[in-house]
PDB file of C-alpha atoms in Angstrom:
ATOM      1  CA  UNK A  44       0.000   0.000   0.000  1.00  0.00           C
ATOM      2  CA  UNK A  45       1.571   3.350  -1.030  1.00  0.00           C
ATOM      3  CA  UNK A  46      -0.062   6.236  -0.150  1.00  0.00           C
ATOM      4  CA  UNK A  47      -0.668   9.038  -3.558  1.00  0.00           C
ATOM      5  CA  UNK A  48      -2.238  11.914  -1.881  1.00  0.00           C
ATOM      6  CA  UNK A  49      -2.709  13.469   1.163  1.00  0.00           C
ATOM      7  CA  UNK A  50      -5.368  15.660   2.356  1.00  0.00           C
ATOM      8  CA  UNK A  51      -6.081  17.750   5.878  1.00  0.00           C
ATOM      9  CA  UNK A  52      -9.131  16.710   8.359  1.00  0.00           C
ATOM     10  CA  UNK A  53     -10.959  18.957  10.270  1.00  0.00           C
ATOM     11  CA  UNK A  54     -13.535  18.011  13.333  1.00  0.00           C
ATOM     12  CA  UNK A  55     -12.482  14.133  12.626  1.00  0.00           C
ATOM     13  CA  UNK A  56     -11.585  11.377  15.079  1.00  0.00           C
ATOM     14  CA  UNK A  57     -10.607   8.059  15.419  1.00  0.00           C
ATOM     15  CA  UNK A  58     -12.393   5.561  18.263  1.00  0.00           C
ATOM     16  CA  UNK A  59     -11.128   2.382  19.089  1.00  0.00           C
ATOM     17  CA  UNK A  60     -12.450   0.588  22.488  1.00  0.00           C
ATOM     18  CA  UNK A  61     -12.601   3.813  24.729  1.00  0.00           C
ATOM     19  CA  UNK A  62      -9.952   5.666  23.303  1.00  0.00           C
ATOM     20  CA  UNK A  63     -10.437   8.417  20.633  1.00  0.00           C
ATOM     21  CA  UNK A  64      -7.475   9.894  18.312  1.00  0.00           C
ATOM     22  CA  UNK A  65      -7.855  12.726  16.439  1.00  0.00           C
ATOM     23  CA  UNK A  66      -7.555  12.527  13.173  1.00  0.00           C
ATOM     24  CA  UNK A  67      -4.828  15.106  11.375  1.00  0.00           C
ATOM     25  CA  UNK A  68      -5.249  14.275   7.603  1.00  0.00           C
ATOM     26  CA  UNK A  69      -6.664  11.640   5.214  1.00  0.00           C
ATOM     27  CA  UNK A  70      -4.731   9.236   2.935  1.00  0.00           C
ATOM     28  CA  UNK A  71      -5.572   8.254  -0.221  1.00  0.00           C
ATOM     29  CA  UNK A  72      -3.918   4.914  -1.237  1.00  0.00           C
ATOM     30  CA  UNK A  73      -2.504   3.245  -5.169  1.00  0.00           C
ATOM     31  CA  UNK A  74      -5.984   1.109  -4.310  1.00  0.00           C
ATOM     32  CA  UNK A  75      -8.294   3.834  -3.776  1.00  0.00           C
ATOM     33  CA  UNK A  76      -8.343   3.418  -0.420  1.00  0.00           C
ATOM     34  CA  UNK A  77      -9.175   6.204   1.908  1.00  0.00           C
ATOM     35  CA  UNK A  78      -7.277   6.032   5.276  1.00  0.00           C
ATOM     36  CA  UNK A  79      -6.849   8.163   8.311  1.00  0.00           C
ATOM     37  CA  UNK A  80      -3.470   9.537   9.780  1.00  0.00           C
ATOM     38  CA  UNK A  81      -2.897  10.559  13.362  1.00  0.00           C
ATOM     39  CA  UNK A  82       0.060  12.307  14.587  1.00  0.00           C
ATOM     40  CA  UNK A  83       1.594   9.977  16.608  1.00  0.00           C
ATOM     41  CA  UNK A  84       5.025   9.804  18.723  1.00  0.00           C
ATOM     42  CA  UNK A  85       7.723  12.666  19.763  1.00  0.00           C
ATOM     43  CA  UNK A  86       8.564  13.456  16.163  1.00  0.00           C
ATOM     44  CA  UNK A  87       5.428  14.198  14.673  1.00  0.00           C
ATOM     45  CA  UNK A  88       5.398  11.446  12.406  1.00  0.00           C
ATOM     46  CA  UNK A  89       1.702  10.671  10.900  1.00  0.00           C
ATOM     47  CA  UNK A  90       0.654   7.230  11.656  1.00  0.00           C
ATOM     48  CA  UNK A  91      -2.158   5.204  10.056  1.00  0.00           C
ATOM     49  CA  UNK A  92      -5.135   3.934  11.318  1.00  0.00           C
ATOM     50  CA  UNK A  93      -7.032   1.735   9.126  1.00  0.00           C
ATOM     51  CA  UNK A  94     -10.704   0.971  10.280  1.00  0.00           C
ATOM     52  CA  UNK A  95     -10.092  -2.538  10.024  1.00  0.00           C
ATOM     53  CA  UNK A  96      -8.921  -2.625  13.945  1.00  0.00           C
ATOM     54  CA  UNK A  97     -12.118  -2.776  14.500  1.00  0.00           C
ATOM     55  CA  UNK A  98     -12.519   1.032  15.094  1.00  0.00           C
ATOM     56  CA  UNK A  99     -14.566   3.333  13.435  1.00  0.00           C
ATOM     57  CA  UNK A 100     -14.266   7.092  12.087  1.00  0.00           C
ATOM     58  CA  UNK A 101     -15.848   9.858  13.444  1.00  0.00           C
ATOM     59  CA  UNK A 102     -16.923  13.371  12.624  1.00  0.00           C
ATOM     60  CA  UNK A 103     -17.607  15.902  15.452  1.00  0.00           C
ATOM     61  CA  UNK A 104     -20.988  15.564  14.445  1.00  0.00           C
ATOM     62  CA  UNK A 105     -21.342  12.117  14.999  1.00  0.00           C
ATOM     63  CA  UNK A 106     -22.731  11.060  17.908  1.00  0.00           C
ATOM     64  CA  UNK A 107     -21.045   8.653  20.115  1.00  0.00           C
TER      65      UNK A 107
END
């Protein structure tokens, strides 16, 4: 999986069990896959978090 393009998120989250990332930017993948990124660790690094953890995307006007 490669990702091709990159764009920013705004008012979208992560949840997985009872903890809830915040999402900085979208992924779009060589497969058409769209993924979410988190910054994650000391040096900023983006991180992805695929929904197939068994977590689920949300918008801030989602409910919970």
């Amino acid at each position: 999986m490669k990702i091709v393009q990159i764009m920013p998120a705004s008012d979208w989250y992560f949840k997985h069990d009872s903890t809830v990332w915040n999402i900085a930017a979208f992924g779009l993948t060589d497969d058409g896959e769209t993924i979410g990124l988190v910054g994650a660790g000391s040096d900023g690094t983006l991180k992805i978090v695929p929904t197939r953890t068994n977590g689920v995307y949300l918008s801030s006007s989602t409910p919970t």
